[in-house]
JSON list of C-alpha atoms in Angstrom, two decimals:
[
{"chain": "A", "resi": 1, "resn": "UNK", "atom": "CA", "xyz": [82.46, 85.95, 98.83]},
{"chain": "A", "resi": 2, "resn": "UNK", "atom": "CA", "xyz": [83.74, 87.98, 95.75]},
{"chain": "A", "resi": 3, "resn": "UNK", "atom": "CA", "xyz": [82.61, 91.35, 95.41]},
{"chain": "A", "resi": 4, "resn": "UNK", "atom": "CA", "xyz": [83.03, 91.98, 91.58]},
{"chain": "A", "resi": 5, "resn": "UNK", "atom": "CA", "xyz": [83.87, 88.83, 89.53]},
{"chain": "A", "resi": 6, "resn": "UNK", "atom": "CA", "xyz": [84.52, 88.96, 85.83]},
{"chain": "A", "resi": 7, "resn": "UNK", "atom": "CA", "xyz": [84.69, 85.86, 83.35]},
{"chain": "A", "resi": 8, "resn": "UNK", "atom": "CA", "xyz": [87.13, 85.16, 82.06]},
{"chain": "A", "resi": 9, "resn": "UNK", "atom": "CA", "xyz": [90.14, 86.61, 83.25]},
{"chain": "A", "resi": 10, "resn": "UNK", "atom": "CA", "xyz": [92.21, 86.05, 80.34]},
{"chain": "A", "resi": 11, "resn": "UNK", "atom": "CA", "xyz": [90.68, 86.08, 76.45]},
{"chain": "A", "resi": 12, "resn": "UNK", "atom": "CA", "xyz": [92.78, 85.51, 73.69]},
{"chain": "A", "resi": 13, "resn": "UNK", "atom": "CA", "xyz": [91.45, 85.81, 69.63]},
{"chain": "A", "resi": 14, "resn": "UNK", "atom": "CA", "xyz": [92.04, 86.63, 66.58]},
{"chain": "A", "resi": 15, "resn": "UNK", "atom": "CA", "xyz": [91.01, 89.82, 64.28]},
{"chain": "A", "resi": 16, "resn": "UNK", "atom": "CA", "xyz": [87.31, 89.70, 63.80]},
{"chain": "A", "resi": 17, "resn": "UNK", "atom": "CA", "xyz": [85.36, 87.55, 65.83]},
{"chain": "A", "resi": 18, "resn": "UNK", "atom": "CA", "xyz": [82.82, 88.58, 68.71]},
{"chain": "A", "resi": 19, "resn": "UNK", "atom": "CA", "xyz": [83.84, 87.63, 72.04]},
{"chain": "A", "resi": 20, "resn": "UNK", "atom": "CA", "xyz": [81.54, 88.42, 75.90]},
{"chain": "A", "resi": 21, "resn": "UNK", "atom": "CA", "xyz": [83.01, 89.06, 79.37]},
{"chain": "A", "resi": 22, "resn": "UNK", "atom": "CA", "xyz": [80.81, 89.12, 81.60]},
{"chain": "A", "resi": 23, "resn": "UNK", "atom": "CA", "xyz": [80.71, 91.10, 85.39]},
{"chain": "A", "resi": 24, "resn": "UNK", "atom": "CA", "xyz": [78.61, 89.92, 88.16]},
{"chain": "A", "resi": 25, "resn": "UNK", "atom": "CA", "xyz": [78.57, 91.89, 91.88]},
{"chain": "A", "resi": 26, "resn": "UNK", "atom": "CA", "xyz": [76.91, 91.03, 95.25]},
{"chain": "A", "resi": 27, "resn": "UNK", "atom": "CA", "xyz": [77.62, 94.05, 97.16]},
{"chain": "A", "resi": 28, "resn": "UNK", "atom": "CA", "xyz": [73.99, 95.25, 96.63]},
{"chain": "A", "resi": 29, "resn": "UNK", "atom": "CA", "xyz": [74.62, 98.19, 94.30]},
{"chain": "A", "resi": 30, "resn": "UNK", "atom": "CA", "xyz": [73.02, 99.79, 91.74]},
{"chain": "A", "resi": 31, "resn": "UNK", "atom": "CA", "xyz": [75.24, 101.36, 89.72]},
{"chain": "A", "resi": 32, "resn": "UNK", "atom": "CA", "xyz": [77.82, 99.39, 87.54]},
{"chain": "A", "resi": 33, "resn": "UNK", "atom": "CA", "xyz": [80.50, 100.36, 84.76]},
{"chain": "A", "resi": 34, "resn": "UNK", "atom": "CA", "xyz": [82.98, 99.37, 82.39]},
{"chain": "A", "resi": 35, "resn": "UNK", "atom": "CA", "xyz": [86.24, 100.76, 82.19]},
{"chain": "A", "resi": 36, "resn": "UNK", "atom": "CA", "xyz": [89.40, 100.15, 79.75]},
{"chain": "A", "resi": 37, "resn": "UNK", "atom": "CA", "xyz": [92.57, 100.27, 80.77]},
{"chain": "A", "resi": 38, "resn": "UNK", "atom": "CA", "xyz": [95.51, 100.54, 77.97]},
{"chain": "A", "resi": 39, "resn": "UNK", "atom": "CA", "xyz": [98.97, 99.21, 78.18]},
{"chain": "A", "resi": 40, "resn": "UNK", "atom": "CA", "xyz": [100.24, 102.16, 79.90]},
{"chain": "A", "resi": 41, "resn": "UNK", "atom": "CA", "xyz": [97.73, 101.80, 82.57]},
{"chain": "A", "resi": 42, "resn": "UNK", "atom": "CA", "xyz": [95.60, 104.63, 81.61]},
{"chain": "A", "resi": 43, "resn": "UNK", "atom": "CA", "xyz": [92.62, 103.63, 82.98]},
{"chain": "A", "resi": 44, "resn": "UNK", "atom": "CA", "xyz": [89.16, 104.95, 80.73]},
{"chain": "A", "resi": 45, "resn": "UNK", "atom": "CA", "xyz": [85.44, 104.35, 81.74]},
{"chain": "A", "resi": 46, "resn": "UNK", "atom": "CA", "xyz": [83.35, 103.28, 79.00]},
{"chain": "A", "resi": 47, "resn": "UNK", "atom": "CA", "xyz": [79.70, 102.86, 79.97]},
{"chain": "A", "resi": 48, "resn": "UNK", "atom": "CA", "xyz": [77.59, 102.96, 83.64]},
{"chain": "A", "resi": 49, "resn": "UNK", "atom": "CA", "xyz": [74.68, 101.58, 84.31]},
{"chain": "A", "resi": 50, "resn": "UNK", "atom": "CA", "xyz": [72.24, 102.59, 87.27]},
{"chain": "A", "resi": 51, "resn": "UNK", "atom": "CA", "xyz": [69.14, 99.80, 87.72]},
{"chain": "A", "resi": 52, "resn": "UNK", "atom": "CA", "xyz": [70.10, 98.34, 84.33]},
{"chain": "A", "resi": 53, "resn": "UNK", "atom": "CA", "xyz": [69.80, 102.09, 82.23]},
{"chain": "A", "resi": 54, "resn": "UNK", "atom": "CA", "xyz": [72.63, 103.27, 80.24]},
{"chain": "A", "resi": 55, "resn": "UNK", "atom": "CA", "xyz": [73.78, 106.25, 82.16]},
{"chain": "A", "resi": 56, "resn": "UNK", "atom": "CA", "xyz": [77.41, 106.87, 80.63]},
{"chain": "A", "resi": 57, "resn": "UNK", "atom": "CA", "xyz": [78.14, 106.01, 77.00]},
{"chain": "A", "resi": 58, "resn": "UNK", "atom": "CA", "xyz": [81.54, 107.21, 76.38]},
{"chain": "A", "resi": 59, "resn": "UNK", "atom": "CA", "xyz": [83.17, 107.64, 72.81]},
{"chain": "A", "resi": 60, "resn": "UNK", "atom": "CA", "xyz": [83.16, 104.21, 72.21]},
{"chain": "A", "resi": 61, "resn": "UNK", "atom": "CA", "xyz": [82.87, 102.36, 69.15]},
{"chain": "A", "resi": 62, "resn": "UNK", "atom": "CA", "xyz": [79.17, 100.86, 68.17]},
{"chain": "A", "resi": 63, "resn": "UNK", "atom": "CA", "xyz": [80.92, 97.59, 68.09]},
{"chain": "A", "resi": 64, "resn": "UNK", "atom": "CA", "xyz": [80.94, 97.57, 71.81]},
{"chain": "A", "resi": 65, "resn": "UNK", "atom": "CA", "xyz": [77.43, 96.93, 73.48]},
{"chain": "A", "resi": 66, "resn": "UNK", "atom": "CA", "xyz": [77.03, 96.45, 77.09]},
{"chain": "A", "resi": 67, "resn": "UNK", "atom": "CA", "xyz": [73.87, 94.76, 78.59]},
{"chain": "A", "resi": 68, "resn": "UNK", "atom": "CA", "xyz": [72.82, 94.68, 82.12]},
{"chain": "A", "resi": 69, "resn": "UNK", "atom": "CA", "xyz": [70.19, 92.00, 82.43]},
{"chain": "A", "resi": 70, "resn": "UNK", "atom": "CA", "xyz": [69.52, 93.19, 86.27]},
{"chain": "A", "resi": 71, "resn": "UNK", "atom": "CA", "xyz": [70.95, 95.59, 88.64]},
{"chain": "A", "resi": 72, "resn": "UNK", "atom": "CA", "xyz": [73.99, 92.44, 89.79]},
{"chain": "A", "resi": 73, "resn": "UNK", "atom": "CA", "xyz": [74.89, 91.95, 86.17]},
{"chain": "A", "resi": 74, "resn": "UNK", "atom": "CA", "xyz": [76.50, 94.16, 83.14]},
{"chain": "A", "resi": 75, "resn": "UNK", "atom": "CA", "xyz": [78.17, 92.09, 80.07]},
{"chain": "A", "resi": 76, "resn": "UNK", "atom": "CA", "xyz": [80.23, 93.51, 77.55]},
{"chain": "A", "resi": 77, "resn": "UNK", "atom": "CA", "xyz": [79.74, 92.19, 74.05]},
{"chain": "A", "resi": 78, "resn": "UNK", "atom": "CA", "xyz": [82.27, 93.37, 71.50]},
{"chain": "A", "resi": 79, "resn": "UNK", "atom": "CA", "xyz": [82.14, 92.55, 67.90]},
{"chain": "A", "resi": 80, "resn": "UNK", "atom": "CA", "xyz": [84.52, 92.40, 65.24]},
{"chain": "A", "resi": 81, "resn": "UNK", "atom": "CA", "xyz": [87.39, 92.37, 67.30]},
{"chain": "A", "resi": 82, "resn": "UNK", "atom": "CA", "xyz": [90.32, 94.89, 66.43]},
{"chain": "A", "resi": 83, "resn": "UNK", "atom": "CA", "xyz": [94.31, 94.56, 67.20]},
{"chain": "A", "resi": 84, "resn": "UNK", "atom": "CA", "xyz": [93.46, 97.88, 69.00]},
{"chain": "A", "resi": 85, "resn": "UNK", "atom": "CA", "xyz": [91.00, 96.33, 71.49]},
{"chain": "A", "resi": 86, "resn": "UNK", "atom": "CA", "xyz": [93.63, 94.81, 73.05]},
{"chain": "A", "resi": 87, "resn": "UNK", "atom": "CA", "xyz": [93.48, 96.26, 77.12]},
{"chain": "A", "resi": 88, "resn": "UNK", "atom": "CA", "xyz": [92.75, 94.73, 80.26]},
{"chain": "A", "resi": 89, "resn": "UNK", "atom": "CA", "xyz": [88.86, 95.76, 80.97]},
{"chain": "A", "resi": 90, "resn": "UNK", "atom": "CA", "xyz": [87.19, 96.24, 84.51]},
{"chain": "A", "resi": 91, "resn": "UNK", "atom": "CA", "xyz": [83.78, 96.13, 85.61]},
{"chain": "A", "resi": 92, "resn": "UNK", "atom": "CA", "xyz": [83.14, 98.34, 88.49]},
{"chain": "A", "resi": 93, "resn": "UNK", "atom": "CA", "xyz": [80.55, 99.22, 90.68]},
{"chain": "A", "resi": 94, "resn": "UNK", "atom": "CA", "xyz": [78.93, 101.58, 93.09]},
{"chain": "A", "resi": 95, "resn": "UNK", "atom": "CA", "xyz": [75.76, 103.26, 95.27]},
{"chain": "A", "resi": 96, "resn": "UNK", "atom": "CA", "xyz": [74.35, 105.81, 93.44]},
{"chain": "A", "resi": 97, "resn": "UNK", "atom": "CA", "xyz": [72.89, 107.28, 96.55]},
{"chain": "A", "resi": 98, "resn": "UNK", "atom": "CA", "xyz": [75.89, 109.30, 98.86]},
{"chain": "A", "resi": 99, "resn": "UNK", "atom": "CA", "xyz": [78.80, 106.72, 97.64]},
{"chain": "A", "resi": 100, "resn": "UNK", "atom": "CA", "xyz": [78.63, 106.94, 93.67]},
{"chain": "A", "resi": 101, "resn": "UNK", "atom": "CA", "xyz": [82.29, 107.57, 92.94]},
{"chain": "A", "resi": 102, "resn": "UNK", "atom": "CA", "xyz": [83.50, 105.13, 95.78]},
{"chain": "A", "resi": 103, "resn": "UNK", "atom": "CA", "xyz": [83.82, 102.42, 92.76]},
{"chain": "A", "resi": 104, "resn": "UNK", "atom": "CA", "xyz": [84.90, 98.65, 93.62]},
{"chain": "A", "resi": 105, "resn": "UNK", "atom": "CA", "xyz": [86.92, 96.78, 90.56]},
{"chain": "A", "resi": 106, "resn": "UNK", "atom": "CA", "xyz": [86.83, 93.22, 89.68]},
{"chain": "A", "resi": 107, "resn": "UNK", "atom": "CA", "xyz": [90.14, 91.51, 88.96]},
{"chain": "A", "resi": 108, "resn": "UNK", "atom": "CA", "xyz": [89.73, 92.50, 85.11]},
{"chain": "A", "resi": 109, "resn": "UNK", "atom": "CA", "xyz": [89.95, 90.84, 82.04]},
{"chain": "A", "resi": 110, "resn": "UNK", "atom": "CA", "xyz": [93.08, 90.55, 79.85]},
{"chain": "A", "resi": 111, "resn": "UNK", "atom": "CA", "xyz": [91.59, 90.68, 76.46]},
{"chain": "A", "resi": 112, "resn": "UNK", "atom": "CA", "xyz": [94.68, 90.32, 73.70]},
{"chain": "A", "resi": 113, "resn": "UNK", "atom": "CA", "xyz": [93.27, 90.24, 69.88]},
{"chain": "A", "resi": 114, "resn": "UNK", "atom": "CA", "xyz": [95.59, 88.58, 67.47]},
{"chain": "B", "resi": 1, "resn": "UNK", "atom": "CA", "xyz": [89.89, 118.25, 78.94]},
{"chain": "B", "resi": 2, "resn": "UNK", "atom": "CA", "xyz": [90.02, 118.05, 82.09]},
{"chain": "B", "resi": 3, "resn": "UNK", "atom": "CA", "xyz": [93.58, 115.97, 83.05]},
{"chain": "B", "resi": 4, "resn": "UNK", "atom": "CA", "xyz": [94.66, 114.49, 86.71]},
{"chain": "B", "resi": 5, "resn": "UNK", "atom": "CA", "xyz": [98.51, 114.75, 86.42]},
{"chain": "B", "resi": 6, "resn": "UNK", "atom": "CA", "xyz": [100.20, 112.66, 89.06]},
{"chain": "B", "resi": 7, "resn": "UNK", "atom": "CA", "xyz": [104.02, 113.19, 90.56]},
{"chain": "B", "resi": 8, "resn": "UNK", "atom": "CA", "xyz": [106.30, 111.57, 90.57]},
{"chain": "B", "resi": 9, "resn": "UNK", "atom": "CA", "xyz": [105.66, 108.86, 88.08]},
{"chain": "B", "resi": 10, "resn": "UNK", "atom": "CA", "xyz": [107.51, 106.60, 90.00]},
{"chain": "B", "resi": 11, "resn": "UNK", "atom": "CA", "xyz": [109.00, 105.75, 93.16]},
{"chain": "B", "resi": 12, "resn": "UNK", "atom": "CA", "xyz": [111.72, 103.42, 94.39]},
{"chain": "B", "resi": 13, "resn": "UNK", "atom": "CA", "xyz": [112.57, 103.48, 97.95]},
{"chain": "B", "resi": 14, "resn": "UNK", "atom": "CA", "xyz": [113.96, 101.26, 100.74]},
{"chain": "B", "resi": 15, "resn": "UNK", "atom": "CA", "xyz": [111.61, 99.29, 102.71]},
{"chain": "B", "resi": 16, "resn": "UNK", "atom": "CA", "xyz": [110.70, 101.26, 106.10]},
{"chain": "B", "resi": 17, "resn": "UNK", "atom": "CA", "xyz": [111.17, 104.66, 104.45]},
{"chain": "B", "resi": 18, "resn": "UNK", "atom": "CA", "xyz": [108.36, 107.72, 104.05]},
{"chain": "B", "resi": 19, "resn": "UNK", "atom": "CA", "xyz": [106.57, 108.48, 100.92]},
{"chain": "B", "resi": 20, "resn": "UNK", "atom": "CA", "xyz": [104.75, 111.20, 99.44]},
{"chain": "B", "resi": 21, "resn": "UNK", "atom": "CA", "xyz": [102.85, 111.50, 96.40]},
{"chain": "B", "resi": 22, "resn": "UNK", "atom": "CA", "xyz": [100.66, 114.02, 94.58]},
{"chain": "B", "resi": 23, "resn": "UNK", "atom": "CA", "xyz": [98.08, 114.65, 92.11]},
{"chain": "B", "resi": 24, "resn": "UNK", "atom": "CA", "xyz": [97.06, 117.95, 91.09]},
{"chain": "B", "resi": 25, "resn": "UNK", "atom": "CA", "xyz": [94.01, 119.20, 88.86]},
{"chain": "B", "resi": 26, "resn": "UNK", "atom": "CA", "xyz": [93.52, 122.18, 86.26]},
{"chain": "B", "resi": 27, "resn": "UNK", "atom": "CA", "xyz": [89.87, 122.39, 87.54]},
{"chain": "B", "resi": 28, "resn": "UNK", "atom": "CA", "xyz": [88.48, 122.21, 90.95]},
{"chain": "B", "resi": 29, "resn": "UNK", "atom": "CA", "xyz": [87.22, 118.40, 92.12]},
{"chain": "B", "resi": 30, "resn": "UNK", "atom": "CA", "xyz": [84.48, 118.39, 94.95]},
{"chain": "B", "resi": 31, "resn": "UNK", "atom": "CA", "xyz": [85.59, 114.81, 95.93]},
{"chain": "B", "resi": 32, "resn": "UNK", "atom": "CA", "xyz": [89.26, 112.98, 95.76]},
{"chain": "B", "resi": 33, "resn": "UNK", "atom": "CA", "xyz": [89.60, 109.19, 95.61]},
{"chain": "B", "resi": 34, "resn": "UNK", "atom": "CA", "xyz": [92.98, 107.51, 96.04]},
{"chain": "B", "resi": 35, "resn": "UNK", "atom": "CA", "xyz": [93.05, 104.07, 94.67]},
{"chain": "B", "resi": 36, "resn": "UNK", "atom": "CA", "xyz": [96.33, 101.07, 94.67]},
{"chain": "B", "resi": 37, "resn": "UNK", "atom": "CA", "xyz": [96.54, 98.35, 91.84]},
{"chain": "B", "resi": 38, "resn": "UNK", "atom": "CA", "xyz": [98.78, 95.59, 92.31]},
{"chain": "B", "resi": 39, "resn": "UNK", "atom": "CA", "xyz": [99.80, 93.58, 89.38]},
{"chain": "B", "resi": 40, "resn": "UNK", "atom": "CA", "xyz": [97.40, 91.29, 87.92]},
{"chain": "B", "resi": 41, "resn": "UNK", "atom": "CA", "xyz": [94.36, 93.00, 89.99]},
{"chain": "B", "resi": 42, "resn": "UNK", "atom": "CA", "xyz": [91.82, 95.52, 89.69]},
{"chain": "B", "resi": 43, "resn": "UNK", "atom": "CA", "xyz": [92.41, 98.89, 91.23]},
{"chain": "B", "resi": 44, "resn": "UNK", "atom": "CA", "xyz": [91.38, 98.70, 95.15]},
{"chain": "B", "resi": 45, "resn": "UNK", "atom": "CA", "xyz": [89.73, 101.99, 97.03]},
{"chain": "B", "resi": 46, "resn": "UNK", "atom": "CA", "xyz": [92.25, 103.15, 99.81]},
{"chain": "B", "resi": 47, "resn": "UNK", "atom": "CA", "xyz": [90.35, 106.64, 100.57]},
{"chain": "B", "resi": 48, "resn": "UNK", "atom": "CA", "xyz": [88.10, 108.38, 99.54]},
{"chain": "B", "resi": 49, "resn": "UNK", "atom": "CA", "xyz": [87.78, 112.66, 100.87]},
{"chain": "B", "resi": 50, "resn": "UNK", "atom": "CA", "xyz": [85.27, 115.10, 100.65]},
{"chain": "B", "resi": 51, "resn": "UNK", "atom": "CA", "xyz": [85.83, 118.42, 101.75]},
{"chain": "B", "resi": 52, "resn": "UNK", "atom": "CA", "xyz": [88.56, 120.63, 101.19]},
{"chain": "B", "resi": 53, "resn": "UNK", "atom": "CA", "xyz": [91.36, 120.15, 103.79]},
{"chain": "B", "resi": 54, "resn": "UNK", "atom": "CA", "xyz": [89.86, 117.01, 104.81]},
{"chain": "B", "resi": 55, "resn": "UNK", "atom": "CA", "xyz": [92.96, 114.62, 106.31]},
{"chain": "B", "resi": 56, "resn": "UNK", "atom": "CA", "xyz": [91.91, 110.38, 106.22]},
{"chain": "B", "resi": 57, "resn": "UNK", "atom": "CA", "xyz": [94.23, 107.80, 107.52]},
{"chain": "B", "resi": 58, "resn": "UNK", "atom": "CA", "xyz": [93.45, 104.88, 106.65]},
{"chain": "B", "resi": 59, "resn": "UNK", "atom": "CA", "xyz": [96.18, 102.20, 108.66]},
{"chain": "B", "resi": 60, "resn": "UNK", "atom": "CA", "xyz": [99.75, 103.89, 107.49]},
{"chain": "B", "resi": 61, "resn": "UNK", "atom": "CA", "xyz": [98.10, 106.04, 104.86]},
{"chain": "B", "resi": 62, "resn": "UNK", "atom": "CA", "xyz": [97.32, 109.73, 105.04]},
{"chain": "B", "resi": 63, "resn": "UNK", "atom": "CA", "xyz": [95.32, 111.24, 102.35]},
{"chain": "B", "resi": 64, "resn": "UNK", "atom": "CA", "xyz": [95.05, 115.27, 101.73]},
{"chain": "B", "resi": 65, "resn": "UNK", "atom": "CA", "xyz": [92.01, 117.19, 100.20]},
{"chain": "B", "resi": 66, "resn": "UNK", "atom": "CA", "xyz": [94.18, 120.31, 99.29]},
{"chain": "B", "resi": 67, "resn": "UNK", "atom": "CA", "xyz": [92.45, 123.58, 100.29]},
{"chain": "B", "resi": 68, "resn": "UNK", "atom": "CA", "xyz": [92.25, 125.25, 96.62]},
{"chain": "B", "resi": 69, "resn": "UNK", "atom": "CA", "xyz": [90.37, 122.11, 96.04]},
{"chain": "B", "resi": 70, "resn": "UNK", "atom": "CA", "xyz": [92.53, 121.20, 92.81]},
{"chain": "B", "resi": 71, "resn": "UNK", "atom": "CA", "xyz": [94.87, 119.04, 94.72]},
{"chain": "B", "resi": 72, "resn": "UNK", "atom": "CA", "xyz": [95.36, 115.60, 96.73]},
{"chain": "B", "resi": 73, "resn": "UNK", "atom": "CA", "xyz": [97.84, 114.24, 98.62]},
{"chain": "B", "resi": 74, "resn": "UNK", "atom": "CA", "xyz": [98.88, 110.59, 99.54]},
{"chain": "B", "resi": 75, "resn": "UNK", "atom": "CA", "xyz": [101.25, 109.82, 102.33]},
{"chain": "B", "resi": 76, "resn": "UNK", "atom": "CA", "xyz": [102.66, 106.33, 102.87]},
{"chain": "B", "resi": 77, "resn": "UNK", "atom": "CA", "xyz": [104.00, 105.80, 106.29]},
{"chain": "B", "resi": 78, "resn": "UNK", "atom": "CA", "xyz": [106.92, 103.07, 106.88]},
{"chain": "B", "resi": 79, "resn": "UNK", "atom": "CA", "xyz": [107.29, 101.54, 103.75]},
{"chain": "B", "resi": 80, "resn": "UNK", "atom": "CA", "xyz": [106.77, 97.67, 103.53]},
{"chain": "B", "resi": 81, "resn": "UNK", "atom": "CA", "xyz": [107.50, 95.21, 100.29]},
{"chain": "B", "resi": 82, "resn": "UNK", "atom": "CA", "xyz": [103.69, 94.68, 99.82]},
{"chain": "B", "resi": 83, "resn": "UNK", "atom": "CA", "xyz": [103.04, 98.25, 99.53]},
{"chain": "B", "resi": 84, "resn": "UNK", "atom": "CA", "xyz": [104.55, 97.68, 95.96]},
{"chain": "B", "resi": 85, "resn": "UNK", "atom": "CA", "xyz": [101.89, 98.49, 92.92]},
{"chain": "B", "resi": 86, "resn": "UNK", "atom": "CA", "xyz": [99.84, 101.35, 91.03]},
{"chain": "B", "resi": 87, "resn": "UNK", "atom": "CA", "xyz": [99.03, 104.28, 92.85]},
{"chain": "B", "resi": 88, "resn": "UNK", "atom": "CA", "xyz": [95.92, 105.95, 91.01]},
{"chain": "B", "resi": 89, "resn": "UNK", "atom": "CA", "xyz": [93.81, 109.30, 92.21]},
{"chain": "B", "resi": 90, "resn": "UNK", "atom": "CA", "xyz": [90.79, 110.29, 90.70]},
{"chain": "B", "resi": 91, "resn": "UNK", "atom": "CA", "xyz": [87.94, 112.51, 90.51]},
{"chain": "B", "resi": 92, "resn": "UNK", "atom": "CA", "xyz": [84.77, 112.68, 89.45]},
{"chain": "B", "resi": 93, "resn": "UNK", "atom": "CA", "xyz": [83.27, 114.58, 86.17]},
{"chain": "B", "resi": 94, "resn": "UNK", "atom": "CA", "xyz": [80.69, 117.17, 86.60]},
{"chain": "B", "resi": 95, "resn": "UNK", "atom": "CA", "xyz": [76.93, 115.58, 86.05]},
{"chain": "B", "resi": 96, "resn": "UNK", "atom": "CA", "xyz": [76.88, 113.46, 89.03]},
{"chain": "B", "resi": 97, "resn": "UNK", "atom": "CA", "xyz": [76.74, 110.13, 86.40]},
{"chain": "B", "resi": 98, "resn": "UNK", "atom": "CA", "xyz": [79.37, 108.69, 88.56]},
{"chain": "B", "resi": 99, "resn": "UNK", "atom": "CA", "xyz": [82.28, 109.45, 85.54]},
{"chain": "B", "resi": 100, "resn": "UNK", "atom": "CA", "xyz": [85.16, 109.28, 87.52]},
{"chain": "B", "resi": 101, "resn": "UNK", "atom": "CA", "xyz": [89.01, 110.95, 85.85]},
{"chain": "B", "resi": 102, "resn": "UNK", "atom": "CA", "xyz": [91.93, 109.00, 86.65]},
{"chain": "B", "resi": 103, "resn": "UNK", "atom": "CA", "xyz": [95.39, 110.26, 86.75]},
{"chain": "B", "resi": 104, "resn": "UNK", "atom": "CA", "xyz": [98.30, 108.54, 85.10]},
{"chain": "B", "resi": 105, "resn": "UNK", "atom": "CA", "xyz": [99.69, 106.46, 88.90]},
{"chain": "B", "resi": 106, "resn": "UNK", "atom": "CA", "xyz": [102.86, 106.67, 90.67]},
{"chain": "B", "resi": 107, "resn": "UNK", "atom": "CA", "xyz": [104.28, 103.50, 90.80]},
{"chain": "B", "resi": 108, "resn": "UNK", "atom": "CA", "xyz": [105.84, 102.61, 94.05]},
{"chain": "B", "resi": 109, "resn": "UNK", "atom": "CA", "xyz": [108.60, 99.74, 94.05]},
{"chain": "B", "resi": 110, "resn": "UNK", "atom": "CA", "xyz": [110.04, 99.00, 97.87]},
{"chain": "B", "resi": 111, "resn": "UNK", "atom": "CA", "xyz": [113.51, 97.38, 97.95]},
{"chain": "B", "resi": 112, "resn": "UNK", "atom": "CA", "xyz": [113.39, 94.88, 101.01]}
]
């Protein structure tokens, strides 16, 4: 009965290669995101989604592309990985209607690039 | 930009004790949120406030929409152990896009 889930929770690999975490919810809502959070716990968002458009597209680099295949799923595909990409990431989501910034986080994924 | 800035940045206190923390704003937020992160986990909502002076308990928390509207408070009433964790407010970005600003946390530790 998980309200966010992301897979995996931990991802380790090296310099270069494209890695995909993934973010499923089933708390009916329409409005998902991706957020970074650095090792001092600064926590960032990256991109929202609202019924699978690209809403928010932060500063991000082009070699991060998220995908929402329907309104329960957004992905996050990063390519050539950088030692700098190294964060724990969150998937988050929301109503857009009346309860848009009352976001719910999955556990997060631990991505350390080598 | 605009910046949350939270106080203090961390906390250690004896279990059963009081604690206050704040967050405070250069710009004016129409909506606080006051979230907790334990380790290993994602950030989970504890309250959320809408209006200016608004007061929310939520079990031994007490959350504050300050009345200049640039300010939060979080109260956390008779300390226990698994209060322990991340203590994050946040506020939303104009645009209504759902772009929420987090501040930095308070950390909380509780000694038993």
């Amino acid at each position: 009965d998980t309200a966010v889930s992301q897979t995996p929770k931990y991802l380790v690999t090296q310099m270069g290669n494209d890695k995909s975490i993934k973010c499923e919810q089933n708390l009916g809502h329409d409005t998902m995101y991706w957020y970074k959070q650095d090792s001092k716990k600064f926590l960032k968002i990256m991109f929202s989604y609202n019924n699978k458009e690209l809403i928010i597209n932060e500063t991000v680099p082009n070699r991060f592309s998220p995908k929402s295949p329907d309104k329960a799923h957004l992905n996050l595909h990063i390519n050539s990985l950088e030692l700098g990409d190294s964060a724990v990431y969150f998937c988050a989501s929301s109503q857009a209607v009346r309860r848009l910034y009352e976001q719910y986080f999955g556990p997060g994924t631990r991505l350390t690039v080598t | 930009g605009q910046q949350l800035n939270q106080s203090p940045q961390s906390m250690f206190i004896q279990e059963g004790e009081d604690v206050s923390m704040n967050c405070t704003s250069s710009s004016i937020f129409n909506t606080w949120l006051w979230y907790k992160q334990d380790p290993g986990e994602g950030p989970v909502l504890l309250i959320a406030l809408y209006k200016a002076g608004e007061l929310t308990s939520n079990g031994r928390l007490t959350a504050q929409f300050g009345i200049t509207r640039k300010d939060s408070f979080l109260n956390i009433s008779a300390s226990i152990p698994s209060d322990v964790g991340i203590y994050f407010c946040a506020g939303p970005l104009s645009g209504n896009t759902g772009k929420l600003i987090f501040g930095q946390g308070t950390t909380l530790q509780v000694k038993p």
